[in-house]
PDB file of C-alpha atoms in Angstrom:
ATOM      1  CA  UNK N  25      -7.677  53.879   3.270  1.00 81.00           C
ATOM      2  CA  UNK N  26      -9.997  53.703  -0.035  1.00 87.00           C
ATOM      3  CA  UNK N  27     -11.367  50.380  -0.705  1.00 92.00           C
ATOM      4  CA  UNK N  28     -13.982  48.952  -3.433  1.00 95.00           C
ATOM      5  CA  UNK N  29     -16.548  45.741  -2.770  1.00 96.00           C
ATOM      6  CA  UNK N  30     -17.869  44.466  -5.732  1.00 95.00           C
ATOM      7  CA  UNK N  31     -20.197  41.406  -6.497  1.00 87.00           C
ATOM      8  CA  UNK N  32     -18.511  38.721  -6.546  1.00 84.00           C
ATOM      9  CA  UNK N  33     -19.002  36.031  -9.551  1.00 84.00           C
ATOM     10  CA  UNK N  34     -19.239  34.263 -11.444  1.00 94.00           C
ATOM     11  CA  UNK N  35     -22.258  35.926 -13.305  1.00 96.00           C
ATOM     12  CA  UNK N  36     -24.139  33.555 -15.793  1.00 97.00           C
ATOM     13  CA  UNK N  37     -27.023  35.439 -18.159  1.00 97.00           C
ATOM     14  CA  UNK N  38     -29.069  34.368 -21.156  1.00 97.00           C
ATOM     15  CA  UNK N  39     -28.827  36.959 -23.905  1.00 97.00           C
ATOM     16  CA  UNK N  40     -31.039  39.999 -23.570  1.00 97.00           C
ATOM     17  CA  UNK N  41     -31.429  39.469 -19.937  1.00 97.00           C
ATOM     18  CA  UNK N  42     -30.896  42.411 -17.213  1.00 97.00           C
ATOM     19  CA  UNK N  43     -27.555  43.185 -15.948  1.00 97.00           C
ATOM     20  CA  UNK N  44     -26.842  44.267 -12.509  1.00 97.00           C
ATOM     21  CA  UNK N  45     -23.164  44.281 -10.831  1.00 97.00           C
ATOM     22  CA  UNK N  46     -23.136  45.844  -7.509  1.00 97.00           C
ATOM     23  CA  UNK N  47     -19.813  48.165  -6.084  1.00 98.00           C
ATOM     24  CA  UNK N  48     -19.766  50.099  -3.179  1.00 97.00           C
ATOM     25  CA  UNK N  49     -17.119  52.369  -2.264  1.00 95.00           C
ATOM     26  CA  UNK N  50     -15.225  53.753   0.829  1.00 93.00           C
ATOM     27  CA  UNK N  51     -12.894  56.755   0.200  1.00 89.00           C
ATOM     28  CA  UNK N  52     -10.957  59.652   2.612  1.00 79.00           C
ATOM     29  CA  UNK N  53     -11.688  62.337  -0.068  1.00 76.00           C
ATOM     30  CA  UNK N  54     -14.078  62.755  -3.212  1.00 82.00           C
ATOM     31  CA  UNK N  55     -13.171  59.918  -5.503  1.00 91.00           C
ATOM     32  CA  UNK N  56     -13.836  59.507  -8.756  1.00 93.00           C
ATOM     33  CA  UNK N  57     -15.740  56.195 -10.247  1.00 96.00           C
ATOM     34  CA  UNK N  58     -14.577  53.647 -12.646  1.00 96.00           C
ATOM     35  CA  UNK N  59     -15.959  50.780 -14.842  1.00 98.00           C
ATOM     36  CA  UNK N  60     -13.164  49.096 -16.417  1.00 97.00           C
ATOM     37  CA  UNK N  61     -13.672  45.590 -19.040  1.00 97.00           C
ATOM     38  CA  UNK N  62     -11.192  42.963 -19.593  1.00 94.00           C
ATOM     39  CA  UNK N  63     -12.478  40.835 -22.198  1.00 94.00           C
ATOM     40  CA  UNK N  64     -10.799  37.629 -22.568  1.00 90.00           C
ATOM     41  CA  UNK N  65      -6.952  38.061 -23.318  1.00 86.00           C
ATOM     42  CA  UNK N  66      -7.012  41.074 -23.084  1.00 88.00           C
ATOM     43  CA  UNK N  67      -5.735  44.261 -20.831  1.00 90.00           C
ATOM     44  CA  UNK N  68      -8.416  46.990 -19.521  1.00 93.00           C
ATOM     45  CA  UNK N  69     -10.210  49.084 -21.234  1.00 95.00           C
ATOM     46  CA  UNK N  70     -12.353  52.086 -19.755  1.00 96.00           C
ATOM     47  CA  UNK N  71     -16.211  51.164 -19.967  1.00 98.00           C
ATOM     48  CA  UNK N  72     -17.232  54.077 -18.306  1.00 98.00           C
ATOM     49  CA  UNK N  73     -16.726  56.930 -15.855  1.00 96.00           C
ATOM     50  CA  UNK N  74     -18.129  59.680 -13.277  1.00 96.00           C
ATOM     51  CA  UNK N  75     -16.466  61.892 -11.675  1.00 93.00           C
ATOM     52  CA  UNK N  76     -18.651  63.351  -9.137  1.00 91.00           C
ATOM     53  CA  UNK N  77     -22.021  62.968  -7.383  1.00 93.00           C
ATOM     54  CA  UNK N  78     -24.750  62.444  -9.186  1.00 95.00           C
ATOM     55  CA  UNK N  79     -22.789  62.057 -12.495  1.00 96.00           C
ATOM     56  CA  UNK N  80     -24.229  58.885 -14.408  1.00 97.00           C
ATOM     57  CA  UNK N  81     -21.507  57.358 -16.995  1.00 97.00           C
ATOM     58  CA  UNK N  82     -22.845  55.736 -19.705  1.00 97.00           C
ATOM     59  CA  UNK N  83     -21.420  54.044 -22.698  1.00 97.00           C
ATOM     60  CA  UNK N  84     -22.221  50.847 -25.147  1.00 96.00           C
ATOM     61  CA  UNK N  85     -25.848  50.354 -23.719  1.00 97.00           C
ATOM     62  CA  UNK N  86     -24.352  50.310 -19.747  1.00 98.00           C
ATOM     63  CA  UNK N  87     -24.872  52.704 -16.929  1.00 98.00           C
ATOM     64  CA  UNK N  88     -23.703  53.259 -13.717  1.00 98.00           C
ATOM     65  CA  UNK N  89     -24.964  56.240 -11.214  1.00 98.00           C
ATOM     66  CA  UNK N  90     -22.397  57.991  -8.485  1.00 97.00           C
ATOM     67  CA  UNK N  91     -24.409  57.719  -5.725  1.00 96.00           C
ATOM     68  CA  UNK N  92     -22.560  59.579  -2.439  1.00 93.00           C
ATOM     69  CA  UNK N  93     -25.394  58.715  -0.373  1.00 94.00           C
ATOM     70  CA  UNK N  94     -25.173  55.000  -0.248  1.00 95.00           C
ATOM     71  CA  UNK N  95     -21.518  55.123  -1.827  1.00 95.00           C
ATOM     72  CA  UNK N  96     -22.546  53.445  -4.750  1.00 97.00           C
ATOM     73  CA  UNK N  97     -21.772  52.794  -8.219  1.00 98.00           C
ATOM     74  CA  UNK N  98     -23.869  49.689  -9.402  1.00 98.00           C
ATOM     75  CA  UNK N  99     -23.278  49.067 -13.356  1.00 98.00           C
ATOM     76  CA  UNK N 100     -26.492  48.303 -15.163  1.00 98.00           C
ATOM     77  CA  UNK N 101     -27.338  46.902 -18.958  1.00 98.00           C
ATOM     78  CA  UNK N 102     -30.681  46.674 -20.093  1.00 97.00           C
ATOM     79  CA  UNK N 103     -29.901  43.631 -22.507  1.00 96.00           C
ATOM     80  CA  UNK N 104     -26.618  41.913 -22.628  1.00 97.00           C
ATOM     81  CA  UNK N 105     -25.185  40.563 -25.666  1.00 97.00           C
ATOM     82  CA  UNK N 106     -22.764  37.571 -25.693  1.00 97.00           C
ATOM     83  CA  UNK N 107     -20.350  39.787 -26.886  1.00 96.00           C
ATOM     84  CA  UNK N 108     -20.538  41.576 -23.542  1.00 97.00           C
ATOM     85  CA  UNK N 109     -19.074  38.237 -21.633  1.00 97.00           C
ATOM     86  CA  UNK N 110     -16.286  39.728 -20.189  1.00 97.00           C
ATOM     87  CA  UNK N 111     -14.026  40.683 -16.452  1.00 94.00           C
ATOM     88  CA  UNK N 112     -15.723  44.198 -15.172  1.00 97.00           C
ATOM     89  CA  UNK N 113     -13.735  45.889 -12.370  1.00 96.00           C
ATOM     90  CA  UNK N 114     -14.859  48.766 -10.493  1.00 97.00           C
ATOM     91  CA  UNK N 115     -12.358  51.457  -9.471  1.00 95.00           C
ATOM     92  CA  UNK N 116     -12.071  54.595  -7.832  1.00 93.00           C
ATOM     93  CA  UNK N 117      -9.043  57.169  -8.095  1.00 90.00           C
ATOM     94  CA  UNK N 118      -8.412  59.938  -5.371  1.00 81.00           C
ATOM     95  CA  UNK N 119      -6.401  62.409  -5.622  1.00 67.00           C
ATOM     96  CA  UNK N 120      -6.796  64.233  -2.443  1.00 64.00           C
ATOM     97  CA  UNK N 121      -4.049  65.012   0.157  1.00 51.00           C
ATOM     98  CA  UNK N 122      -2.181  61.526   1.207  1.00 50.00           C
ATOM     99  CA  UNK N 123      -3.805  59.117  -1.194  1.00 55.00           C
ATOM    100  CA  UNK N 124      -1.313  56.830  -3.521  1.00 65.00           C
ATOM    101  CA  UNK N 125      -1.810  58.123  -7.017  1.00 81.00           C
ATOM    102  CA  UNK N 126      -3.156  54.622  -8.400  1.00 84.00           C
ATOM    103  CA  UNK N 127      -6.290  53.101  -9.124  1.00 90.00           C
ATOM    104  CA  UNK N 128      -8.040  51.160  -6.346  1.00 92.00           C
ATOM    105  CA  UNK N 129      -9.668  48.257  -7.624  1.00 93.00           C
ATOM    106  CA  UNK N 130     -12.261  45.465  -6.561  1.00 94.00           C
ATOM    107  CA  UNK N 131     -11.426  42.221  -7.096  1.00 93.00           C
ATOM    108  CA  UNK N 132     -13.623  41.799 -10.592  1.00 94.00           C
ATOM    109  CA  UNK N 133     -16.608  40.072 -11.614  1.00 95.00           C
ATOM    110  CA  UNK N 134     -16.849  37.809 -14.296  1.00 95.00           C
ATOM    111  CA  UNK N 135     -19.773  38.013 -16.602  1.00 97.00           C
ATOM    112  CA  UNK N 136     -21.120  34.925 -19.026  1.00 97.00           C
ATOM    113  CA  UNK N 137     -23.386  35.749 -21.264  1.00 97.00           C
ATOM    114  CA  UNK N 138     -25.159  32.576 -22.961  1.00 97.00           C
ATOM    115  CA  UNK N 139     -26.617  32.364 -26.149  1.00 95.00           C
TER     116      UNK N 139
ATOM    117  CA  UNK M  11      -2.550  54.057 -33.154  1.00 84.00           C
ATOM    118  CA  UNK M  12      -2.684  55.419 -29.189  1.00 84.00           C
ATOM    119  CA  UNK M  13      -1.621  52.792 -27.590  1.00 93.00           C
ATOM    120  CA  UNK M  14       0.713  51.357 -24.590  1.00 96.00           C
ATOM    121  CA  UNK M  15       2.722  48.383 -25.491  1.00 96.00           C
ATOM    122  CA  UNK M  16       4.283  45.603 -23.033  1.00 97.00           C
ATOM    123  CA  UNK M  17       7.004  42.894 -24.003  1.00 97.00           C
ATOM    124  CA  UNK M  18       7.277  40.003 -23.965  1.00 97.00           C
ATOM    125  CA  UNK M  19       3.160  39.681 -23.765  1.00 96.00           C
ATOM    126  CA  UNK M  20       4.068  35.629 -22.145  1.00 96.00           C
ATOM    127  CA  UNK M  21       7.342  34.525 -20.410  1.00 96.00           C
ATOM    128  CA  UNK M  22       8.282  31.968 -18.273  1.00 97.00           C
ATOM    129  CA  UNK M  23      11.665  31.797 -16.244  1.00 96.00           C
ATOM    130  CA  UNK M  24      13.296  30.112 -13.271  1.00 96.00           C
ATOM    131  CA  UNK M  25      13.634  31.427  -9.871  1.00 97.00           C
ATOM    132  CA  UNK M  26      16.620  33.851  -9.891  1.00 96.00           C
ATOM    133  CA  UNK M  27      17.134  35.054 -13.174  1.00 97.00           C
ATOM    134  CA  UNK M  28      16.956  38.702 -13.862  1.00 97.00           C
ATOM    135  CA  UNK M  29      14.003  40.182 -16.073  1.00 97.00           C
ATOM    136  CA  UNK M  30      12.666  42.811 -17.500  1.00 98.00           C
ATOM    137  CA  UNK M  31       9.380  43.680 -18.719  1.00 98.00           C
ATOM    138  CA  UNK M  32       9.180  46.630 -21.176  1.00 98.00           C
ATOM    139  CA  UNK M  33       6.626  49.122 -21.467  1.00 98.00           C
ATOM    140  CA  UNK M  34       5.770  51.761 -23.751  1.00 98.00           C
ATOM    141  CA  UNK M  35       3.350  54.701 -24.669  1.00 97.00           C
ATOM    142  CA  UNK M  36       3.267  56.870 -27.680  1.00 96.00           C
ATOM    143  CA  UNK M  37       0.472  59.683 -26.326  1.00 95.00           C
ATOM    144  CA  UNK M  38       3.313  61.702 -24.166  1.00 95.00           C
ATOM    145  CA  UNK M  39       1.683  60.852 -21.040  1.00 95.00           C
ATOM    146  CA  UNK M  40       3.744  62.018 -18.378  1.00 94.00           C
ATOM    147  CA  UNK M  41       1.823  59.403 -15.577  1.00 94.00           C
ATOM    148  CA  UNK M  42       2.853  55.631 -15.920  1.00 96.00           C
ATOM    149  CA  UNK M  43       2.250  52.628 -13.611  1.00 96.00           C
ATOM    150  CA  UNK M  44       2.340  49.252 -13.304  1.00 97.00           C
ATOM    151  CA  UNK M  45      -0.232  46.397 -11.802  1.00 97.00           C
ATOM    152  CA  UNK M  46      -0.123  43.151 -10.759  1.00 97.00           C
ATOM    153  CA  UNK M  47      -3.303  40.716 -11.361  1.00 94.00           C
ATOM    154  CA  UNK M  48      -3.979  38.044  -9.328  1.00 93.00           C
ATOM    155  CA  UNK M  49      -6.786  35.856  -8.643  1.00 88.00           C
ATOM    156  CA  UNK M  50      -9.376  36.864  -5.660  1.00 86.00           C
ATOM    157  CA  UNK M  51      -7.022  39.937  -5.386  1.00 89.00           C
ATOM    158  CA  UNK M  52      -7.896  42.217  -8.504  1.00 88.00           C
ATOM    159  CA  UNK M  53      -4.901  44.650  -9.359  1.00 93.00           C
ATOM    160  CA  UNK M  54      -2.948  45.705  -7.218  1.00 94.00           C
ATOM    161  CA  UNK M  55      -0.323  48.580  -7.679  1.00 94.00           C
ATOM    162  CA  UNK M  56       3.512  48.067  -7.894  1.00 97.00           C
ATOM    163  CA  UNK M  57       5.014  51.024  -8.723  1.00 96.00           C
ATOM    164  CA  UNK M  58       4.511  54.356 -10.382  1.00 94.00           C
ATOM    165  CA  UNK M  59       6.079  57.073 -12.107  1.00 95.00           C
ATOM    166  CA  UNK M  60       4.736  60.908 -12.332  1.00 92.00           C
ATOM    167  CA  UNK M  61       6.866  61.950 -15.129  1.00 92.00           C
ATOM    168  CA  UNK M  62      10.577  61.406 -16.015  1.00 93.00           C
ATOM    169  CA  UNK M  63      13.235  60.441 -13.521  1.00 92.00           C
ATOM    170  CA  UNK M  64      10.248  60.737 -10.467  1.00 91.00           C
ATOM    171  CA  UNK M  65       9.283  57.470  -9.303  1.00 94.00           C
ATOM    172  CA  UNK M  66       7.503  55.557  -6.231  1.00 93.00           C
ATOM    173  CA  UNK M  67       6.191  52.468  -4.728  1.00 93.00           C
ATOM    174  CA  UNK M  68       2.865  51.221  -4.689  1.00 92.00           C
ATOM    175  CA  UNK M  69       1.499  48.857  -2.588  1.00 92.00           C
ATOM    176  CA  UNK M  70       3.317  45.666  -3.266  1.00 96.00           C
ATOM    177  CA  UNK M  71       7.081  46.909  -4.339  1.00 97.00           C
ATOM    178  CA  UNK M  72       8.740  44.412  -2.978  1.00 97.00           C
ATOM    179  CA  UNK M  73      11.130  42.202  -5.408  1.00 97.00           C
ATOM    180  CA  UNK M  74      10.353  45.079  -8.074  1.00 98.00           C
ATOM    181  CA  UNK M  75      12.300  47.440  -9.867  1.00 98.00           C
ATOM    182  CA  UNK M  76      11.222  50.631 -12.315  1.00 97.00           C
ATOM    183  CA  UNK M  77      13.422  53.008 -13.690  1.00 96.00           C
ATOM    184  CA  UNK M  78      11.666  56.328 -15.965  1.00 97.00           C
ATOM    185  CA  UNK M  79      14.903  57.389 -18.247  1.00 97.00           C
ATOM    186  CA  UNK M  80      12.385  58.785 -20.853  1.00 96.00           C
ATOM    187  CA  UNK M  81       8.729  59.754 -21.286  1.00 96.00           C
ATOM    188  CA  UNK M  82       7.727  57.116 -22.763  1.00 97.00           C
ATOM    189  CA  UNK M  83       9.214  54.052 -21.171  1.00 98.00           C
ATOM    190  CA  UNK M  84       8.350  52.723 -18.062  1.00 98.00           C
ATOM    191  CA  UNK M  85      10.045  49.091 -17.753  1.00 98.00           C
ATOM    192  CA  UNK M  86       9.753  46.952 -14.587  1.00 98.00           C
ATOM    193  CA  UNK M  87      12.657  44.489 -13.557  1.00 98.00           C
ATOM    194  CA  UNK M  88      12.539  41.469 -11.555  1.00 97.00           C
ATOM    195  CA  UNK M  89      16.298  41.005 -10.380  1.00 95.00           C
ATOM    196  CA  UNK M  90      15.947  38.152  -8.513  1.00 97.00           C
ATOM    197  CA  UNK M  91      12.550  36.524  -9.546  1.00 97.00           C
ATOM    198  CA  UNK M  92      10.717  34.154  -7.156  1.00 97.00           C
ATOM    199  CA  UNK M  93       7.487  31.633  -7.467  1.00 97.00           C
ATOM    200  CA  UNK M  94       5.502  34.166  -5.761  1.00 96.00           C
ATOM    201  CA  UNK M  95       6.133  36.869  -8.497  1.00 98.00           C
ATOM    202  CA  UNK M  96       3.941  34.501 -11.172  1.00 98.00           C
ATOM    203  CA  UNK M  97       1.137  36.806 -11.987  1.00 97.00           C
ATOM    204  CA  UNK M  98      -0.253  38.494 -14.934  1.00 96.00           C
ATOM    205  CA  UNK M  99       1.025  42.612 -15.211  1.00 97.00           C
ATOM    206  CA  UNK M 100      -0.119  45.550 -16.475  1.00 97.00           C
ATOM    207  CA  UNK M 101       1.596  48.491 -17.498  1.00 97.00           C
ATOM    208  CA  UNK M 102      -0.638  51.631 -17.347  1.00 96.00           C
ATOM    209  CA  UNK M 103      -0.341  55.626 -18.675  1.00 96.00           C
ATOM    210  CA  UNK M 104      -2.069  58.922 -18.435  1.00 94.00           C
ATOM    211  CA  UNK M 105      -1.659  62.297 -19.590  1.00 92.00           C
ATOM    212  CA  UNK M 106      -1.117  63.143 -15.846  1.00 85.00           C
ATOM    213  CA  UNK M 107      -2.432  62.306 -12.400  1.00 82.00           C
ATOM    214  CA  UNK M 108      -5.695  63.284 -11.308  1.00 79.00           C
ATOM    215  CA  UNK M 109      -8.583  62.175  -9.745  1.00 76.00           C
ATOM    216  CA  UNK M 110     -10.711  61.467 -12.731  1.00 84.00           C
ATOM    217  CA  UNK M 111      -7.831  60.676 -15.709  1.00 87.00           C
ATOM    218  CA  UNK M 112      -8.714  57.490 -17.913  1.00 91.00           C
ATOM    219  CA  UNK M 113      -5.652  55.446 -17.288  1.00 92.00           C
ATOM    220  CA  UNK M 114      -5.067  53.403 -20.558  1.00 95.00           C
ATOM    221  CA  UNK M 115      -3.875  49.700 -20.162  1.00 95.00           C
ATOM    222  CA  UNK M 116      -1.331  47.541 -22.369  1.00 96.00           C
ATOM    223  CA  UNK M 117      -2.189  43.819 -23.307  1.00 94.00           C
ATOM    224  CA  UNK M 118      -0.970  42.274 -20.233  1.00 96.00           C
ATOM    225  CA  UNK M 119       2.820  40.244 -19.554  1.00 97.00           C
ATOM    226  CA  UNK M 120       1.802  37.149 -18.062  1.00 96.00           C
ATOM    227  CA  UNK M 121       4.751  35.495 -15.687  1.00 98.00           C
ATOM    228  CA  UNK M 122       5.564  32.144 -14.960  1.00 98.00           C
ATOM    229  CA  UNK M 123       8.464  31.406 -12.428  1.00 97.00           C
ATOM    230  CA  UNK M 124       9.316  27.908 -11.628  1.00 96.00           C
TER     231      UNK M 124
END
């Protein structure tokens, strides 16, 4: 079945510093890749999205690359903002033959970002 | 405003009375879902819906109801809640199902059940 690894946090950053979360992938078909945020009380909102190989999904300063090779979809920010403290989940849908239709998630990483 | 909608957004309860948990979208989306959020676990799936009156279980059904009467509802019903159904839930639409669809969250119904 599909499954998604993600760093695991907490995450604690100074402002401006580099972000990296790591999420790998394993999938029966050709899934599509999901960043999702949950800021604090909040549901989830899409961050950003690619849909197949090679895509890169980019929105509000992050980045994350579809990488089929190493089945990988690391989300990146140059400088984070202490507005960006927030829950980011990776996903993956896949909608070939036998597949639930739902989103498969990892388990979330939390993200502090410190003044 | 697009937007899905969940009541109540906080609730608690005692084991064995019946709830339900409404959820609503106003962008016609014929896909609808819901989620359970636990800690260490991330979301996991409970049941969804494809369009109206076609319905199907996720992966963690049990003690769960859904019914899809109409497009845009999609409420979930504890009959018989238990301790073990205290979690935080997420109701979830799209225009339809496929592979790369933006699914579009509500707010969240966080459950307690003593």
């Amino acid at each position: 079945g599909n499954s998604v690894t993600q760093m695991e946090g907490p995450v604690t950053l100074s402002e401006e510093a580099f972000l990296t979360i790591n999420c790998t992938y394993t999938a029966t078909g050709y899934p599509s890749l999901f960043w999702y945020v949950q800021y604090p009380g909040e549901g989830l909102q899409l961050l950003l999205k690619a849909t197949k190989a090679d895509d890169k999904g980019s929105n509000k300063g992050f980045e994350a690359t579809y990488r089929k090779e190493t089945t990988s979809f690391h989300l990146e920010k140059g400088s984070v903002q202490v507005s960006d403290s927030a829950v980011y989940f990776c996903a993956l849908s896949d909608s070939s033959g036998g597949s639930n239709y739902k989103l498969t998630f990892g388990k979330g990483t939390l993200l502090t970002v410190n003044p | 405003e697009a937007q899905v909608t969940q009541n109540p957004r906080y609730l608690i309860t005692v084991t064995g009375k019946k709830l339900t948990v409404t959820c609503s979208q106003n962008m016609n989306h014929e896909y609808m879902s819901w989620y359970r959020q636990d800690p260490g676990l991330g979301l996991r799936q409970i049941y969804y819906s494809m369009n109206v009156e076609v319905t199907d279980k996720g992966d963690v059904p049990e003690g769960y109801k859904v019914s899809r009467k109409e497009k845009r509802n999609f409420p979930l019903i504890l009959e018989s809640p238990s301790p073990n159904q205290t979690s935080l839930y997420f109701c979830a639409s799209s225009f339809s199902w496929t592979s790369g669809e933006t699914q579009y969250f509500g707010p969240g119904t966080r459950l307690l059940v003593l």
